[in-house]
Amino acid sequence: MKYSALNLLRNGLRHNRDWPEAWRHPEPKSHYDVIIVGGGGHGLATAYYLAKEHGLRNIAVLEKNWIGGGNTARNTTIVRSNYLWTEAALLYEKSMQLWEGLSNDLNYNVMFSQRGVYNLGHTLQDMRDIERRVSANRLNGLDAEIVTPDQLKRAIPALNTSASARYPILGASLQRRAGVARHDAVAWGFARAADALGVDIIEQCEVTGIERRNNKVTGVQTSRGHITADKVGVVVAGHASVLANMAGLRLPIQSHPLQAFVSEPLKPVLDTVVMSNAVHGYVSQSDKGELVIGAGIDAYNGYGQRGSFATIEHALQAIIELFPSFSRLRLLRLWGGIVDVCPDACPIISKTPVNGLYFNCGWGTGGFKATPGSGWAFAHTIARNRPHELNAPFSLDRFATGALVDEHGAAAVAH
Amino acid sequence: MLLIECPWCGQRAETEFSYGGEAGITRPIDPSALDDAEWADYLYMRNNPCGSIKELWNHSQGCRRWFGVERDTVSYKIAGSFKLYAGEEK
Ligand SMILES: Cc1cc2nc3c(=O)[nH]c(=O)nc-3n(C[C@H](O)[C@H](O)[C@H](O)COP(=O)(O)OP(=O)(O)OC[C@H]3O[C@@H](n4cnc5c(N)ncnc54)[C@H](O)[C@@H]3O)c2cc1C
Ligand SMILES: [Zn+2]
């Protein structure tokens, strides 16, 4: 059923009893042309674009829990494309352009809100880096501008722009087309649209082995039995190394806890997104009124979906430094995800040494914004058995050739 | 917050330590004998285990010595600490 104002009214009058399920819950078939492992936003988007752009129909997404319950459900939903290096900027900008039409394309309101993202500078070096990044962004055709403390003061009254602050704000970069989106809606919207094109979404189905013959993938073992496949695309975020291990591969990935939290709801106080690298915190306000606040990664490796208290304290110190009036707020909930951190803070969207096996990982702390673009590029790579020019620089062999795309620190805060 | 046992100073809060990642990665004796893939393996590739890991910690806010910890990366439970080099007593 197409979602529309008319159908909303019609179903409302029937007490919402007749809405069909948004996606089917089929039993796994014994064979698929393509299996996508991982039902986060990236996996669901990959399946959708495989069906939509490449005409494939016999596709399954295998998810060990429920779809969208991993990092997709746990992130602070910042979407922007103002990365320093051309390779990264063009990839994230492709994603941004997909975001701009996504709700219509999926017939699902992903609540993409282009409320702007400010990256604050607190030191002379910060400001030089910002000048450089904004100039690089403009050369790549992205919208980017530099704003002064005076402009910040007018745009974000709650922000402490006083020159006597412990870390005075000297200016910021602003990407006006950047913003936030609704994380669950992104997973559900892609799931529903992929399902409508015949994709089987199979939840509670953990992949436990990757089968190969003569260095060619032949299928997967799962908690719901053996399934054969011509091609397997793995996009499991924090568990990338675990899946690589099943195929005898090693990845340059470290899995870390990354934490976030929300405050109690309050009246509108912040209508944009503020990030600061120097004090390390980022905050926006959800439509429910909660402040959504993110921390940096915990230093140690961890698959536990939780981190240490000191990390939370550190992030909150930064937020209070920026917004002293938030100091009275109580936190409602806090949680962690498992982020797959790559040495150059850029993703891997790539073929592997095993024929028919593809990996998409390494998005670390910043892959939500890339969900549509990542799925789009990964689908191309799987369907054509070669990368699109947008993701060719993000192959696994860049670690051997040395052609890293070093976005560490270069791209403001890495979320 | 992890409670980490420094072999020299005893149990201390995690905030006194800095992390050194996977233990047991040794720099190849003769790097020029390696091909690019082997060098990349040493530089970048990691086991990143989901489960038991042997890892390096430095007691940076204390005695400033490096040592090893065996820990579970899912439960975060620490099995114990160990010294890295034979004869490292004192
Ligand atoms: C606290 C936090 C804040 C963040 N903030 C931002 C932000 O503001 N902006 C931004 O752009 N990014 C942000 N990120 C990063 C972003 O969330 C991730 O990069 C992105 O969601 C990864 O997408 P995914 O679909 O690959 O991951 P996931 O949603 O984690 O999906 C992976 C799926 O694979 C499944 N899986 C794992 N192993 C198996 C198996 N063996 N078999 C079957 N399925 C398996 C998992 O259950 C999971 O559902 C943040 C992350 C966190 C944790
Ligand atoms: Zn010590």
XYZ file of C-alpha atoms and ligand atoms in Angstrom:
559
model
C 0.000 0.000 0.000
C 1.345 3.417 -0.940
C 1.650 5.719 2.054
C -0.261 8.930 1.362
C -2.401 11.515 3.138
C -5.484 9.827 1.714
C -4.480 6.388 3.024
C -3.597 7.900 6.382
C -7.090 9.365 6.619
C -8.791 6.225 5.371
C -6.928 3.965 7.803
C -7.404 6.433 10.621
C -11.155 6.210 10.142
C -10.845 2.417 10.404
C -8.946 2.766 13.692
C -5.664 1.792 11.991
C -6.652 -1.871 11.987
C -6.002 -2.518 8.305
C -2.456 -1.340 7.703
C -0.581 -4.140 5.914
C 2.805 -5.266 7.312
C 5.546 -2.981 6.058
C 7.647 -5.956 4.940
C 7.077 -9.721 4.721
C 8.726 -12.248 7.036
C 9.560 -15.043 4.593
C 11.310 -18.326 5.313
C 14.802 -18.371 3.790
C 15.032 -19.973 0.338
C 17.734 -22.531 -0.368
C 19.453 -20.287 -2.935
C 19.856 -16.582 -3.644
C 21.716 -14.736 -6.375
C 22.982 -12.284 -3.775
C 23.029 -12.564 0.005
C 23.604 -9.419 2.026
C 24.836 -10.157 5.545
C 23.742 -7.488 8.024
C 20.355 -5.787 8.209
C 21.470 -2.346 9.292
C 20.746 0.700 7.175
C 23.712 -0.043 4.910
C 22.710 -3.657 4.240
C 19.073 -2.772 3.568
C 20.087 0.106 1.288
C 22.430 -2.224 -0.600
C 19.602 -4.696 -1.222
C 17.271 -1.905 -2.297
C 19.693 -0.452 -4.845
C 20.635 -3.933 -6.114
C 16.980 -4.456 -6.949
C 16.178 -0.945 -8.092
C 19.301 0.051 -10.031
C 20.584 -3.325 -11.197
C 17.370 -5.278 -11.706
C 18.318 -8.197 -9.451
C 15.355 -9.898 -7.821
C 16.571 -12.980 -5.954
C 18.185 -11.208 -2.994
C 18.156 -11.856 0.752
C 19.243 -9.711 3.682
C 20.254 -11.889 6.637
C 20.155 -10.177 10.036
C 21.091 -11.936 13.250
C 18.842 -9.804 15.486
C 16.127 -7.494 14.209
C 16.790 -5.047 11.400
C 18.169 -1.652 12.289
C 18.997 -2.632 15.884
C 22.760 -2.160 15.568
C 24.550 1.126 15.048
C 21.666 2.249 12.866
C 19.502 2.529 15.989
C 22.289 3.850 18.196
C 23.768 6.781 16.343
C 23.307 10.524 16.716
C 22.075 10.803 13.082
C 24.280 13.656 11.890
C 24.321 13.875 8.091
C 26.880 16.064 6.306
C 29.278 15.798 3.387
C 31.947 18.392 4.190
C 34.941 16.031 4.237
C 38.380 17.350 3.376
C 39.679 14.989 0.709
C 38.079 14.869 -2.717
C 37.593 11.077 -2.645
C 35.664 11.255 0.635
C 33.782 14.465 -0.153
C 32.434 13.078 -3.442
C 31.301 9.822 -1.833
C 29.518 11.538 1.064
C 28.085 14.146 -1.310
C 26.583 11.369 -3.446
C 24.923 10.190 -0.260
C 23.725 13.713 0.561
C 22.080 13.974 -2.849
C 20.322 10.654 -2.284
C 19.160 11.874 1.147
C 17.621 14.922 -0.501
C 15.203 12.754 -2.474
C 15.003 9.753 -0.176
C 11.578 10.164 1.447
C 9.943 10.422 -1.986
C 12.026 7.666 -3.475
C 11.162 5.231 -0.649
C 7.627 6.511 -0.073
C 8.615 6.643 3.594
C 9.235 9.761 5.649
C 12.839 9.494 6.847
C 12.459 12.929 8.442
C 15.583 14.270 6.782
C 15.960 17.721 8.279
C 18.532 20.014 6.668
C 18.966 22.186 9.719
C 22.677 22.841 9.144
C 25.786 21.587 10.932
C 28.304 23.879 12.612
C 31.853 22.652 13.268
C 33.353 24.983 15.848
C 36.947 26.226 15.946
C 38.572 27.126 19.263
C 42.186 27.721 18.327
C 44.093 29.419 15.543
C 44.997 26.010 14.158
C 41.332 24.947 14.241
C 40.458 28.032 12.205
C 43.206 27.355 9.671
C 41.953 23.792 9.282
C 38.413 25.088 8.866
C 39.523 27.584 6.176
C 41.286 24.801 4.366
C 38.367 22.384 4.582
C 35.761 24.973 3.551
C 37.907 25.971 0.557
C 38.417 22.327 -0.414
C 34.665 21.714 -0.098
C 33.878 24.654 -2.376
C 36.365 23.473 -4.977
C 34.486 20.165 -4.936
C 31.181 21.963 -5.452
C 29.859 21.422 -1.912
C 28.109 24.134 0.067
C 30.373 25.369 2.829
C 30.944 28.652 4.555
C 32.796 30.160 7.480
C 30.896 31.956 10.193
C 32.156 34.394 12.830
C 31.476 34.314 16.575
C 28.994 37.165 16.068
C 27.019 35.178 13.533
C 27.133 32.164 15.844
C 25.810 34.217 18.714
C 22.815 35.285 16.656
C 22.161 31.864 15.171
C 22.595 29.828 18.393
C 21.727 32.008 21.407
C 22.380 29.242 23.954
C 25.969 28.774 22.781
C 28.631 30.325 24.991
C 30.425 32.632 22.555
C 32.005 34.708 25.313
C 35.667 35.551 24.782
C 36.318 34.635 28.413
C 35.210 31.005 27.964
C 37.805 28.405 28.896
C 38.107 27.493 25.185
C 36.772 30.602 23.395
C 34.995 29.989 20.086
C 36.833 31.721 17.248
C 34.449 30.746 14.449
C 32.983 27.735 12.703
C 32.349 26.070 9.409
C 28.721 25.736 8.383
C 27.175 23.342 5.919
C 23.571 24.460 5.536
C 22.444 21.381 3.578
C 23.654 19.129 6.409
C 21.387 18.042 9.256
C 19.819 14.979 10.842
C 17.422 12.176 9.875
C 15.293 9.667 11.738
C 17.433 6.535 12.189
C 14.660 3.924 12.559
C 12.748 5.329 9.607
C 15.837 4.935 7.435
C 16.083 1.215 8.227
C 12.334 0.636 7.961
C 11.957 2.723 4.807
C 14.728 0.861 2.988
C 13.368 -2.468 4.273
C 9.858 -1.751 3.042
C 11.015 -0.475 -0.338
C 13.412 -3.408 -0.827
C 10.699 -5.882 0.177
C 8.346 -4.348 -2.392
C 10.976 -5.166 -5.049
C 11.054 -8.807 -3.905
C 13.984 -8.749 -1.468
C 13.633 -11.324 1.342
C 14.441 -9.747 4.695
C 15.247 -12.530 7.124
C 15.620 -11.571 10.763
C 16.887 -13.777 13.606
C 19.276 -15.377 11.120
C 22.928 -15.243 12.142
C 25.602 -16.034 9.592
C 28.092 -18.425 11.204
C 30.207 -19.473 8.223
C 31.115 -18.381 4.707
C 31.456 -21.297 2.310
C 33.976 -21.266 -0.515
C 35.195 -23.596 -3.218
C 38.251 -22.897 -5.401
C 38.490 -19.424 -3.881
C 34.914 -18.644 -4.926
C 32.082 -18.030 -2.510
C 29.313 -20.659 -2.674
C 27.036 -19.788 0.218
C 26.694 -19.203 3.939
C 25.959 -21.234 7.021
C 23.391 -19.646 9.266
C 21.536 -20.301 12.496
C 18.590 -21.159 10.214
C 20.453 -23.553 7.988
C 22.639 -23.580 4.938
C 21.905 -21.165 2.061
C 23.744 -21.137 -1.258
C 24.509 -17.926 -3.126
C 26.388 -16.687 -6.183
C 27.547 -13.569 -4.373
C 27.780 -12.526 -0.733
C 28.054 -8.903 0.427
C 29.024 -8.440 4.071
C 28.040 -5.179 5.777
C 27.991 -5.861 9.522
C 29.702 -2.742 10.952
C 31.384 -3.670 14.274
C 31.424 -7.375 13.427
C 33.329 -6.992 10.133
C 36.470 -8.698 11.470
C 34.422 -11.630 12.775
C 32.896 -12.248 9.345
C 36.243 -11.707 7.589
C 37.713 -14.357 9.830
C 35.076 -16.829 8.578
C 36.464 -16.354 5.079
C 40.112 -16.522 6.146
C 40.655 -12.762 5.652
C 42.128 -10.110 7.908
C 40.912 -6.498 7.939
C 42.539 -3.271 9.124
C 39.587 -2.765 11.478
C 39.349 -2.294 15.231
C 35.974 -2.526 16.946
C 35.412 0.059 19.652
C 32.532 1.054 21.899
C 30.963 4.408 21.003
C 28.449 5.923 23.403
C 25.626 8.425 23.112
C 22.854 9.677 25.366
C 19.736 11.816 25.445
C 18.554 14.322 28.018
C 15.058 14.732 29.341
C 12.886 16.572 26.783
C 12.803 20.339 26.849
C 11.302 23.145 24.803
C 13.015 24.071 21.532
C 16.442 25.475 22.360
C 18.707 24.273 19.544
C 17.494 24.218 15.938
C 20.745 23.104 14.349
C 23.637 20.701 14.976
C 26.752 21.820 16.843
C 29.985 19.859 16.832
C 33.323 20.694 18.388
C 36.496 18.794 17.759
C 38.624 20.638 20.284
C 36.476 19.996 23.339
C 35.004 16.908 21.652
C 31.269 16.887 21.863
C 28.326 17.157 19.506
C 24.700 17.917 20.168
C 21.369 18.417 18.457
C 17.775 18.467 19.660
C 15.356 15.767 18.589
C 11.781 16.480 17.549
C 10.694 15.094 20.929
C 12.786 17.798 22.602
C 15.552 15.586 23.944
C 19.111 16.744 23.485
C 21.013 14.065 21.574
C 24.638 14.019 22.665
C 27.504 11.891 21.454
C 30.873 10.978 22.940
C 34.174 9.919 21.416
C 35.117 6.254 21.187
C 36.355 4.336 24.198
C 40.049 3.671 23.633
C 39.925 -0.105 24.082
C 38.545 -2.716 21.692
C 35.039 -3.757 22.652
C 32.047 -5.633 21.284
C 29.965 -5.070 24.407
C 27.749 -2.169 23.229
C 28.726 -0.227 26.292
C 31.713 1.844 27.361
C 33.257 3.480 30.379
C 31.758 6.202 32.512
C 34.772 8.487 32.159
C 34.053 8.777 28.441
C 30.524 9.988 29.125
C 31.788 12.477 31.669
C 34.306 13.812 29.168
C 31.644 14.389 26.503
C 29.337 16.094 28.989
C 32.127 18.404 30.128
C 32.444 19.525 26.515
C 28.699 20.109 26.156
C 28.514 22.115 29.385
C 31.507 24.149 28.233
C 29.632 25.014 25.017
C 26.151 25.354 26.542
C 26.409 26.272 30.241
C 22.616 26.404 30.543
C 22.397 22.641 29.862
C 24.122 21.880 33.160
C 20.824 21.403 35.027
C 19.514 18.769 32.635
C 19.235 15.122 33.566
C 20.072 12.334 31.169
C 17.281 9.924 30.363
C 19.036 7.115 28.533
C 22.517 6.167 27.469
C 23.762 3.364 25.265
C 26.661 2.229 23.138
C 27.287 0.815 19.699
C 30.193 -1.125 18.211
C 32.028 0.956 15.644
C 34.423 -0.448 13.046
C 37.348 1.952 12.995
C 39.710 2.019 10.018
C 43.270 3.429 10.198
C 42.488 6.299 7.791
C 38.970 6.946 9.156
C 37.522 6.056 5.762
C 35.365 3.108 4.742
C 36.205 -0.023 2.792
C 33.687 -0.759 -0.019
C 35.467 -3.430 -1.884
C 35.934 -6.727 -3.618
C 38.038 -9.173 -1.618
C 40.624 -11.829 -2.531
C 37.705 -14.335 -2.501
C 35.672 -14.231 -5.745
C 32.055 -13.264 -5.219
C 32.699 -12.016 -1.680
C 32.432 -8.282 -1.017
C 32.969 -6.240 2.136
C 31.556 -2.883 3.145
C 32.899 -1.741 6.519
C 35.178 0.685 8.328
C 32.581 3.457 8.583
C 33.525 3.757 12.227
C 31.906 6.652 14.013
C 30.447 8.287 10.912
C 28.553 5.959 8.602
C 24.923 6.876 9.221
C 25.201 9.865 6.902
C 26.511 7.531 4.233
C 23.669 5.004 4.413
C 22.109 5.680 0.985
C 25.422 6.364 -0.780
C 27.108 3.353 0.783
C 24.281 1.055 -0.298
C 24.259 2.601 -3.757
C 28.023 2.161 -4.271
C 28.113 -1.318 -2.703
C 25.227 -2.472 -4.913
C 27.147 -1.281 -7.967
C 30.291 -3.079 -6.819
C 28.425 -6.353 -6.236
C 26.251 -6.243 -9.367
C 29.079 -5.313 -11.759
C 31.855 -7.079 -9.867
C 33.844 -3.851 -9.953
C 33.665 -0.638 -7.957
C 31.989 2.532 -9.138
C 34.476 5.372 -9.614
C 33.091 6.946 -6.419
C 34.141 3.998 -4.261
C 37.179 2.799 -6.226
C 39.513 4.762 -3.889
C 38.020 2.837 -0.943
C 39.228 -0.610 -1.884
C 40.835 -3.012 0.555
C 44.121 -2.993 -1.343
C 44.756 0.681 -0.556
C 46.429 -0.553 2.628
C 49.019 -2.388 0.541
C 49.486 0.351 -2.080
C 49.615 3.063 0.573
C 46.923 5.202 -1.105
C 45.118 5.931 2.155
C 42.505 8.701 2.322
C 43.456 10.269 5.605
C 40.334 11.826 7.037
C 41.498 11.586 10.665
C 41.092 15.013 12.145
C 40.833 16.441 8.655
C 37.066 16.223 8.578
C 36.234 18.138 11.723
C 34.716 15.727 14.251
C 34.581 12.255 12.787
C 30.847 11.571 13.159
C 35.094 1.756 33.963
C 37.667 -1.023 33.867
C 39.645 -1.889 36.980
C 43.081 -2.762 35.667
C 45.854 -4.489 37.560
C 49.269 -2.911 36.965
C 51.830 -5.651 37.697
C 53.864 -3.116 39.665
C 51.277 -0.799 41.263
C 48.237 -3.035 41.745
C 44.597 -2.383 40.807
C 43.878 1.106 39.505
C 41.084 2.856 37.608
C 41.155 2.712 33.833
C 41.640 6.490 33.601
C 45.226 6.052 34.852
C 46.115 3.952 31.810
C 46.477 4.367 28.089
C 45.680 1.686 25.570
C 48.182 0.034 23.251
C 45.990 -2.348 21.264
C 46.584 -5.977 20.356
C 49.663 -7.533 21.993
C 52.157 -9.758 20.244
C 52.579 -7.773 17.014
C 56.301 -7.798 16.350
C 58.051 -5.576 13.876
C 59.553 -7.711 11.094
C 63.324 -8.091 11.474
C 63.979 -7.339 7.803
C 61.197 -5.103 6.412
C 62.781 -4.798 2.979
C 62.425 -8.550 2.520
C 58.609 -8.234 2.695
C 56.261 -7.517 -0.177
C 53.671 -4.744 0.104
C 50.902 -7.077 1.247
C 53.039 -8.542 4.033
C 54.081 -5.075 5.176
C 50.429 -3.929 5.115
C 49.544 -6.970 7.197
C 52.054 -5.964 9.840
C 51.117 -2.267 9.752
C 47.337 -2.384 9.511
C 45.711 -5.807 9.692
C 44.452 -6.894 13.109
C 42.708 -9.940 14.541
C 40.244 -7.714 16.408
C 38.818 -10.724 18.252
C 35.262 -10.898 19.547
C 36.055 -12.693 22.804
C 39.393 -13.170 24.532
C 42.132 -10.674 23.614
C 45.694 -10.149 24.808
C 46.354 -6.434 24.717
C 48.866 -3.796 25.767
C 48.270 -1.177 28.429
C 50.565 1.542 29.706
C 50.274 2.850 33.250
C 50.752 6.370 31.893
C 49.513 8.218 34.998
C 51.472 5.944 37.318
C 54.691 4.006 36.910
C 54.565 4.539 33.106
C 55.407 0.932 32.320
C 53.898 -1.231 29.576
C 52.345 -4.586 30.393
C 49.809 -7.039 29.001
C 46.209 -7.711 29.961
C 44.020 -10.623 28.988
C 40.433 -9.437 28.667
C 37.162 -10.496 27.111
C 36.050 -7.928 24.512
C 32.363 -8.782 24.945
C 31.957 -9.011 28.735
C 35.013 -6.755 29.359
C 35.952 -9.153 32.176
C 39.689 -9.103 32.853
C 41.358 -12.507 33.275
C 44.660 -11.088 34.485
C 47.727 -9.000 33.760
C 51.139 -10.169 32.651
C 54.613 -8.741 32.271
C 55.871 -8.534 28.726
C 59.500 -9.550 29.020
C 61.187 -12.401 30.797
C 63.361 -11.114 33.622
C 61.235 -7.978 34.033
C 61.004 -8.308 37.796
C 61.730 -5.464 40.227
C 26.860 6.265 19.487
C 27.030 6.378 18.000
C 26.888 7.635 17.388
C 27.049 7.758 16.004
N 26.803 8.983 15.432
C 26.832 9.102 14.083
C 26.454 10.337 13.465
O 26.063 11.311 14.136
N 26.524 10.427 12.114
C 26.932 9.377 11.338
O 27.011 9.533 10.127
N 27.263 8.175 11.898
C 27.221 8.012 13.241
N 27.541 6.797 13.821
C 28.015 5.686 12.968
C 26.876 4.935 12.300
O 25.917 4.561 13.257
C 27.405 3.660 11.612
O 28.531 3.944 10.821
C 26.338 3.054 10.710
O 25.097 2.972 11.354
C 26.758 1.682 10.230
O 25.687 1.165 9.485
P 25.417 -0.350 9.330
O 24.132 -0.528 8.660
O 26.564 -0.958 8.622
O 25.517 -0.882 10.828
P 24.520 -1.622 11.826
O 23.228 -0.907 11.979
O 25.310 -1.882 13.058
O 24.204 -2.946 11.054
C 25.022 -4.099 11.070
C 24.123 -5.280 11.309
O 24.838 -6.489 11.102
C 24.292 -7.447 11.965
N 25.196 -8.587 12.100
C 26.392 -8.640 12.742
N 26.919 -9.882 12.668
C 26.042 -10.639 11.953
C 26.024 -12.005 11.539
N 27.024 -12.860 11.864
N 24.970 -12.452 10.817
C 23.937 -11.620 10.488
N 23.903 -10.313 10.862
C 24.948 -9.819 11.587
C 24.076 -6.681 13.254
O 23.147 -7.322 14.100
C 23.590 -5.331 12.737
O 22.186 -5.217 12.717
C 27.398 6.628 15.218
C 27.552 5.376 15.819
C 27.341 5.240 17.202
C 27.494 3.874 17.824
Zn 52.033 0.960 37.456
